[in-house]
């Protein structure tokens, strides 16, 4: 079965105690400081390191004799890449070169695979559901027009579809590669994504305004063409999910 360990991932002793008590076969590290702009602020740097890097090492730690009592799966991000490909779609073994501090903490955590052989990496791109898109959807309902960049591309994936894929991964974890991409199959801009979303909800598409320039200072740098190549996952038998499938399912659930 699946249980929520409820660990304070910044508390090393609590991690040791809870993991020892429950004796899980696999620990999925879902905790993350993933707000890219928040992580970029100097005053937040140590907390970002504690959550995104140090806690991974603590959860991986071996018991007596160097034997590992459990496997660990870290959920990582396409922000480990610079976003320089014209179409995005990075493969698992492409060179990592993050543009922001959030991506740097994820690269550091991924690097722990050279120390702990019980650690595997699942990378994803932008995961969405109605809760995560609440502000945008609420703006549509109130007829507020909003700007979305045409030059930042991601591989969007509906969160329940990611959960299905992740559970399949965990059931076959011993056969899985050390790094695998589980994401949507389409690389589209934020503008295209939101335009498809409002059209499916039946809102006025003129509310979605294209933005062709970066915003002013105060925002962390982002790769323009991020997104992940999922061809390896397809060869391993994972289902191919489009963000359009996710939007269709999400809007159907709200009818």
mmCIF file of N, CA, C and O in Angstrom, residues 25-86:
data_model
loop_
_atom_site.group_PDB
_atom_site.id
_atom_site.type_symbol
_atom_site.label_atom_id
_atom_site.label_comp_id
_atom_site.label_asym_id
_atom_site.label_seq_id
_atom_site.Cartn_x
_atom_site.Cartn_y
_atom_site.Cartn_z
ATOM 1 N N UNK A 25 9.410 0.009 1.360
ATOM 2 C CA UNK A 25 10.242 -0.536 0.292
ATOM 3 C C UNK A 25 10.785 0.582 -0.590
ATOM 4 O O UNK A 25 11.929 0.525 -1.049
ATOM 5 N N UNK A 26 9.939 1.591 -0.840
ATOM 6 C CA UNK A 26 10.312 2.719 -1.687
ATOM 7 C C UNK A 26 9.829 4.005 -1.037
ATOM 8 O O UNK A 26 8.686 4.073 -0.567
ATOM 9 N N UNK A 27 10.682 5.015 -1.000
ATOM 10 C CA UNK A 27 10.285 6.352 -0.559
ATOM 11 C C UNK A 27 10.294 7.259 -1.793
ATOM 12 O O UNK A 27 11.306 7.369 -2.480
ATOM 13 N N UNK A 28 9.152 7.880 -2.073
ATOM 14 C CA UNK A 28 9.063 8.828 -3.176
ATOM 15 C C UNK A 28 9.196 10.232 -2.585
ATOM 16 O O UNK A 28 8.361 10.657 -1.790
ATOM 17 N N UNK A 29 10.267 10.926 -2.970
ATOM 18 C CA UNK A 29 10.543 12.260 -2.429
ATOM 19 C C UNK A 29 9.760 13.289 -3.243
ATOM 20 O O UNK A 29 10.167 13.699 -4.327
ATOM 21 N N UNK A 30 8.615 13.702 -2.711
ATOM 22 C CA UNK A 30 7.733 14.648 -3.389
ATOM 23 C C UNK A 30 7.911 16.078 -2.893
ATOM 24 O O UNK A 30 7.451 17.023 -3.544
ATOM 25 N N UNK A 31 8.538 16.239 -1.735
ATOM 26 C CA UNK A 31 8.699 17.582 -1.168
ATOM 27 C C UNK A 31 9.635 18.405 -2.039
ATOM 28 O O UNK A 31 10.655 17.906 -2.515
ATOM 29 N N UNK A 32 9.272 19.664 -2.254
ATOM 30 C CA UNK A 32 10.125 20.521 -3.075
ATOM 31 C C UNK A 32 9.760 21.980 -2.874
ATOM 32 O O UNK A 32 8.581 22.319 -2.710
ATOM 33 N N UNK A 33 10.759 22.814 -2.870
ATOM 34 C CA UNK A 33 10.549 24.252 -3.005
ATOM 35 C C UNK A 33 10.661 24.539 -4.505
ATOM 36 O O UNK A 33 11.751 24.700 -5.044
ATOM 37 N N UNK A 34 9.529 24.568 -5.181
ATOM 38 C CA UNK A 34 9.538 24.582 -6.643
ATOM 39 C C UNK A 34 9.152 25.925 -7.257
ATOM 40 O O UNK A 34 9.099 26.041 -8.483
ATOM 41 N N UNK A 35 8.879 26.926 -6.405
ATOM 42 C CA UNK A 35 8.616 28.260 -6.940
ATOM 43 C C UNK A 35 9.949 28.853 -7.385
ATOM 44 O O UNK A 35 10.793 29.209 -6.564
ATOM 45 N N UNK A 36 10.139 28.948 -8.690
ATOM 46 C CA UNK A 36 11.436 29.333 -9.237
ATOM 47 C C UNK A 36 11.865 30.714 -8.754
ATOM 48 O O UNK A 36 13.032 30.921 -8.389
ATOM 49 N N UNK A 37 10.938 31.661 -8.712
ATOM 50 C CA UNK A 37 11.274 33.018 -8.283
ATOM 51 C C UNK A 37 11.585 33.073 -6.791
ATOM 52 O O UNK A 37 12.481 33.795 -6.358
ATOM 53 N N UNK A 38 10.858 32.297 -5.986
ATOM 54 C CA UNK A 38 11.114 32.230 -4.548
ATOM 55 C C UNK A 38 12.513 31.679 -4.282
ATOM 56 O O UNK A 38 13.269 32.220 -3.461
ATOM 57 N N UNK A 39 12.880 30.619 -4.959
ATOM 58 C CA UNK A 39 14.188 29.996 -4.748
ATOM 59 C C UNK A 39 15.328 30.932 -5.124
ATOM 60 O O UNK A 39 16.421 30.846 -4.557
ATOM 61 N N UNK A 40 15.082 31.824 -6.077
ATOM 62 C CA UNK A 40 16.140 32.696 -6.574
ATOM 63 C C UNK A 40 16.539 33.768 -5.561
ATOM 64 O O UNK A 40 17.649 34.307 -5.627
ATOM 65 N N UNK A 41 15.654 34.070 -4.590
ATOM 66 C CA UNK A 41 15.952 35.101 -3.599
ATOM 67 C C UNK A 41 16.979 34.592 -2.598
ATOM 68 O O UNK A 41 16.838 33.499 -2.047
ATOM 69 N N UNK A 42 17.993 35.406 -2.347
ATOM 70 C CA UNK A 42 19.103 34.972 -1.502
ATOM 71 C C UNK A 42 18.642 34.506 -0.126
ATOM 72 O O UNK A 42 19.177 33.538 0.422
ATOM 73 N N UNK A 43 17.650 35.194 0.461
ATOM 74 C CA UNK A 43 17.206 34.837 1.803
ATOM 75 C C UNK A 43 16.523 33.474 1.864
ATOM 76 O O UNK A 43 16.324 32.911 2.940
ATOM 77 N N UNK A 44 16.152 32.929 0.715
ATOM 78 C CA UNK A 44 15.476 31.628 0.688
ATOM 79 C C UNK A 44 16.406 30.496 0.267
ATOM 80 O O UNK A 44 15.998 29.333 0.248
ATOM 81 N N UNK A 45 17.650 30.839 -0.065
ATOM 82 C CA UNK A 45 18.552 29.850 -0.629
ATOM 83 C C UNK A 45 18.797 28.641 0.248
ATOM 84 O O UNK A 45 18.752 27.500 -0.222
ATOM 85 N N UNK A 46 19.043 28.859 1.542
ATOM 86 C CA UNK A 46 19.348 27.736 2.426
ATOM 87 C C UNK A 46 18.161 26.799 2.575
ATOM 88 O O UNK A 46 18.321 25.579 2.581
ATOM 89 N N UNK A 47 16.960 27.356 2.670
ATOM 90 C CA UNK A 47 15.780 26.501 2.796
ATOM 91 C C UNK A 47 15.563 25.698 1.519
ATOM 92 O O UNK A 47 15.170 24.522 1.575
ATOM 93 N N UNK A 48 15.808 26.317 0.375
ATOM 94 C CA UNK A 48 15.692 25.586 -0.888
ATOM 95 C C UNK A 48 16.682 24.430 -0.935
ATOM 96 O O UNK A 48 16.352 23.322 -1.379
ATOM 97 N N UNK A 49 17.905 24.653 -0.451
ATOM 98 C CA UNK A 49 18.918 23.592 -0.396
ATOM 99 C C UNK A 49 18.487 22.489 0.561
ATOM 100 O O UNK A 49 18.583 21.289 0.256
ATOM 101 N N UNK A 50 17.991 22.877 1.739
ATOM 102 C CA UNK A 50 17.583 21.891 2.747
ATOM 103 C C UNK A 50 16.496 20.964 2.213
ATOM 104 O O UNK A 50 16.525 19.749 2.431
ATOM 105 N N UNK A 51 15.510 21.542 1.531
ATOM 106 C CA UNK A 51 14.366 20.753 1.060
ATOM 107 C C UNK A 51 14.699 19.995 -0.215
ATOM 108 O O UNK A 51 14.383 18.800 -0.345
ATOM 109 N N UNK A 52 15.331 20.655 -1.164
ATOM 110 C CA UNK A 52 15.527 20.066 -2.489
ATOM 111 C C UNK A 52 16.763 19.189 -2.610
ATOM 112 O O UNK A 52 16.846 18.374 -3.535
ATOM 113 N N UNK A 53 17.729 19.370 -1.700
ATOM 114 C CA UNK A 53 18.971 18.594 -1.800
ATOM 115 C C UNK A 53 19.279 17.796 -0.540
ATOM 116 O O UNK A 53 19.334 16.569 -0.563
ATOM 117 N N UNK A 54 19.458 18.493 0.583
ATOM 118 C CA UNK A 54 19.924 17.824 1.810
ATOM 119 C C UNK A 54 18.970 16.727 2.255
ATOM 120 O O UNK A 54 19.399 15.655 2.720
ATOM 121 N N UNK A 55 17.663 16.967 2.118
ATOM 122 C CA UNK A 55 16.688 15.969 2.563
ATOM 123 C C UNK A 55 16.760 14.700 1.727
ATOM 124 O O UNK A 55 16.500 13.601 2.223
ATOM 125 N N UNK A 56 17.127 14.820 0.451
ATOM 126 C CA UNK A 56 17.261 13.642 -0.405
ATOM 127 C C UNK A 56 18.386 12.762 0.105
ATOM 128 O O UNK A 56 18.246 11.538 0.224
ATOM 129 N N UNK A 57 19.510 13.381 0.448
ATOM 130 C CA UNK A 57 20.640 12.626 0.991
ATOM 131 C C UNK A 57 20.257 11.934 2.294
ATOM 132 O O UNK A 57 20.634 10.782 2.533
ATOM 133 N N UNK A 58 19.492 12.641 3.137
ATOM 134 C CA UNK A 58 19.092 12.058 4.417
ATOM 135 C C UNK A 58 18.183 10.855 4.223
ATOM 136 O O UNK A 58 18.317 9.837 4.919
ATOM 137 N N UNK A 59 17.262 10.940 3.270
ATOM 138 C CA UNK A 59 16.329 9.835 3.037
ATOM 139 C C UNK A 59 17.035 8.647 2.397
ATOM 140 O O UNK A 59 16.692 7.491 2.633
ATOM 141 N N UNK A 60 18.063 8.911 1.612
ATOM 142 C CA UNK A 60 18.812 7.825 0.966
ATOM 143 C C UNK A 60 19.711 7.073 1.930
ATOM 144 O O UNK A 60 20.117 5.946 1.643
ATOM 145 N N UNK A 61 20.064 7.696 3.049
ATOM 146 C CA UNK A 61 21.105 7.188 3.939
ATOM 147 C C UNK A 61 21.000 5.712 4.271
ATOM 148 O O UNK A 61 19.915 5.194 4.520
ATOM 149 N N UNK A 62 22.140 5.001 4.273
ATOM 150 C CA UNK A 62 22.133 3.564 4.550
ATOM 151 C C UNK A 62 22.029 3.249 6.028
ATOM 152 O O UNK A 62 22.338 4.073 6.873
ATOM 153 N N UNK A 63 21.568 2.046 6.322
ATOM 154 C CA UNK A 63 21.593 1.590 7.709
ATOM 155 C C UNK A 63 22.923 0.883 7.966
ATOM 156 O O UNK A 63 23.832 0.941 7.133
ATOM 157 N N UNK A 64 23.047 0.235 9.104
ATOM 158 C CA UNK A 64 24.311 -0.376 9.502
ATOM 159 C C UNK A 64 24.914 -1.277 8.439
ATOM 160 O O UNK A 64 24.207 -2.017 7.763
ATOM 161 N N UNK A 65 26.223 -1.205 8.298
ATOM 162 C CA UNK A 65 26.918 -2.056 7.336
ATOM 163 C C UNK A 65 26.830 -1.549 5.917
ATOM 164 O O UNK A 65 27.241 -2.240 4.985
ATOM 165 N N UNK A 66 26.249 -0.360 5.729
ATOM 166 C CA UNK A 66 26.159 0.195 4.390
ATOM 167 C C UNK A 66 25.043 -0.385 3.550
ATOM 168 O O UNK A 66 24.966 -0.139 2.355
ATOM 169 N N UNK A 67 24.159 -1.185 4.156
ATOM 170 C CA UNK A 67 23.063 -1.790 3.412
ATOM 171 C C UNK A 67 21.869 -0.835 3.356
ATOM 172 O O UNK A 67 21.493 -0.244 4.365
ATOM 173 N N UNK A 68 21.280 -0.713 2.194
ATOM 174 C CA UNK A 68 20.132 0.179 2.030
ATOM 175 C C UNK A 68 18.843 -0.570 2.352
ATOM 176 O O UNK A 68 18.592 -1.659 1.838
ATOM 177 N N UNK A 69 18.021 0.046 3.193
ATOM 178 C CA UNK A 69 16.776 -0.605 3.599
ATOM 179 C C UNK A 69 15.624 -0.277 2.667
ATOM 180 O O UNK A 69 14.569 -0.887 2.759
ATOM 181 N N UNK A 70 15.807 0.695 1.770
ATOM 182 C CA UNK A 70 14.714 1.121 0.900
ATOM 183 C C UNK A 70 15.276 1.810 -0.328
ATOM 184 O O UNK A 70 16.417 2.262 -0.328
ATOM 185 N N UNK A 71 14.481 1.859 -1.359
ATOM 186 C CA UNK A 71 14.829 2.620 -2.546
ATOM 187 C C UNK A 71 14.199 4.008 -2.454
ATOM 188 O O UNK A 71 13.190 4.206 -1.779
ATOM 189 N N UNK A 72 14.784 4.952 -3.153
ATOM 190 C CA UNK A 72 14.295 6.330 -3.140
ATOM 191 C C UNK A 72 14.095 6.799 -4.578
ATOM 192 O O UNK A 72 14.953 6.569 -5.440
ATOM 193 N N UNK A 73 12.953 7.435 -4.815
ATOM 194 C CA UNK A 73 12.673 8.041 -6.120
ATOM 195 C C UNK A 73 12.509 9.543 -5.908
ATOM 196 O O UNK A 73 11.662 9.978 -5.132
ATOM 197 N N UNK A 74 13.348 10.306 -6.585
ATOM 198 C CA UNK A 74 13.272 11.763 -6.515
ATOM 199 C C UNK A 74 12.507 12.287 -7.724
ATOM 200 O O UNK A 74 12.830 11.935 -8.858
ATOM 201 N N UNK A 75 11.520 13.132 -7.485
ATOM 202 C CA UNK A 75 10.827 13.808 -8.569
ATOM 203 C C UNK A 75 11.620 15.066 -8.914
ATOM 204 O O UNK A 75 11.749 15.980 -8.093
ATOM 205 N N UNK A 76 12.179 15.089 -10.110
ATOM 206 C CA UNK A 76 12.992 16.220 -10.544
ATOM 207 C C UNK A 76 12.277 16.982 -11.652
ATOM 208 O O UNK A 76 11.100 16.729 -11.934
ATOM 209 N N UNK A 77 12.984 17.896 -12.291
ATOM 210 C CA UNK A 77 12.340 18.902 -13.137
ATOM 211 C C UNK A 77 13.123 19.152 -14.422
ATOM 212 O O UNK A 77 14.339 18.946 -14.477
ATOM 213 N N UNK A 78 12.414 19.636 -15.455
ATOM 214 C CA UNK A 78 13.102 20.035 -16.678
ATOM 215 C C UNK A 78 13.904 21.320 -16.493
ATOM 216 O O UNK A 78 14.662 21.713 -17.391
ATOM 217 N N UNK A 79 13.788 21.965 -15.335
ATOM 218 C CA UNK A 79 14.605 23.152 -15.063
ATOM 219 C C UNK A 79 16.082 22.809 -14.860
ATOM 220 O O UNK A 79 16.896 23.731 -14.726
ATOM 221 N N UNK A 80 16.443 21.524 -14.863
ATOM 222 C CA UNK A 80 17.859 21.164 -14.818
ATOM 223 C C UNK A 80 18.530 21.468 -16.155
ATOM 224 O O UNK A 80 19.760 21.499 -16.243
ATOM 225 N N UNK A 81 17.729 21.716 -17.201
ATOM 226 C CA UNK A 81 18.247 21.999 -18.536
ATOM 227 C C UNK A 81 18.186 23.501 -18.824
ATOM 228 O O UNK A 81 17.386 24.229 -18.229
ATOM 229 N N UNK A 82 19.003 23.982 -19.767
ATOM 230 C CA UNK A 82 19.037 25.414 -20.059
ATOM 231 C C UNK A 82 17.917 25.904 -20.961
ATOM 232 O O UNK A 82 17.697 27.109 -21.076
ATOM 233 N N UNK A 83 17.207 24.976 -21.624
ATOM 234 C CA UNK A 83 16.104 25.418 -22.476
ATOM 235 C C UNK A 83 16.548 26.038 -23.775
ATOM 236 O O UNK A 83 15.888 26.928 -24.305
ATOM 237 N N UNK A 84 17.669 25.552 -24.321
ATOM 238 C CA UNK A 84 18.196 26.140 -25.537
ATOM 239 C C UNK A 84 17.743 25.472 -26.817
ATOM 240 O O UNK A 84 17.888 26.037 -27.894
ATOM 241 N N UNK A 85 17.198 24.234 -26.703
ATOM 242 C CA UNK A 85 16.722 23.570 -27.909
ATOM 243 C C UNK A 85 15.586 24.382 -28.518
ATOM 244 O O UNK A 85 14.721 24.900 -27.817
ATOM 245 N N UNK A 86 15.548 24.435 -29.833
ATOM 246 C CA UNK A 86 14.471 25.196 -30.474
ATOM 247 C C UNK A 86 13.108 24.567 -30.193
ATOM 248 O O UNK A 86 12.084 25.242 -30.175
#
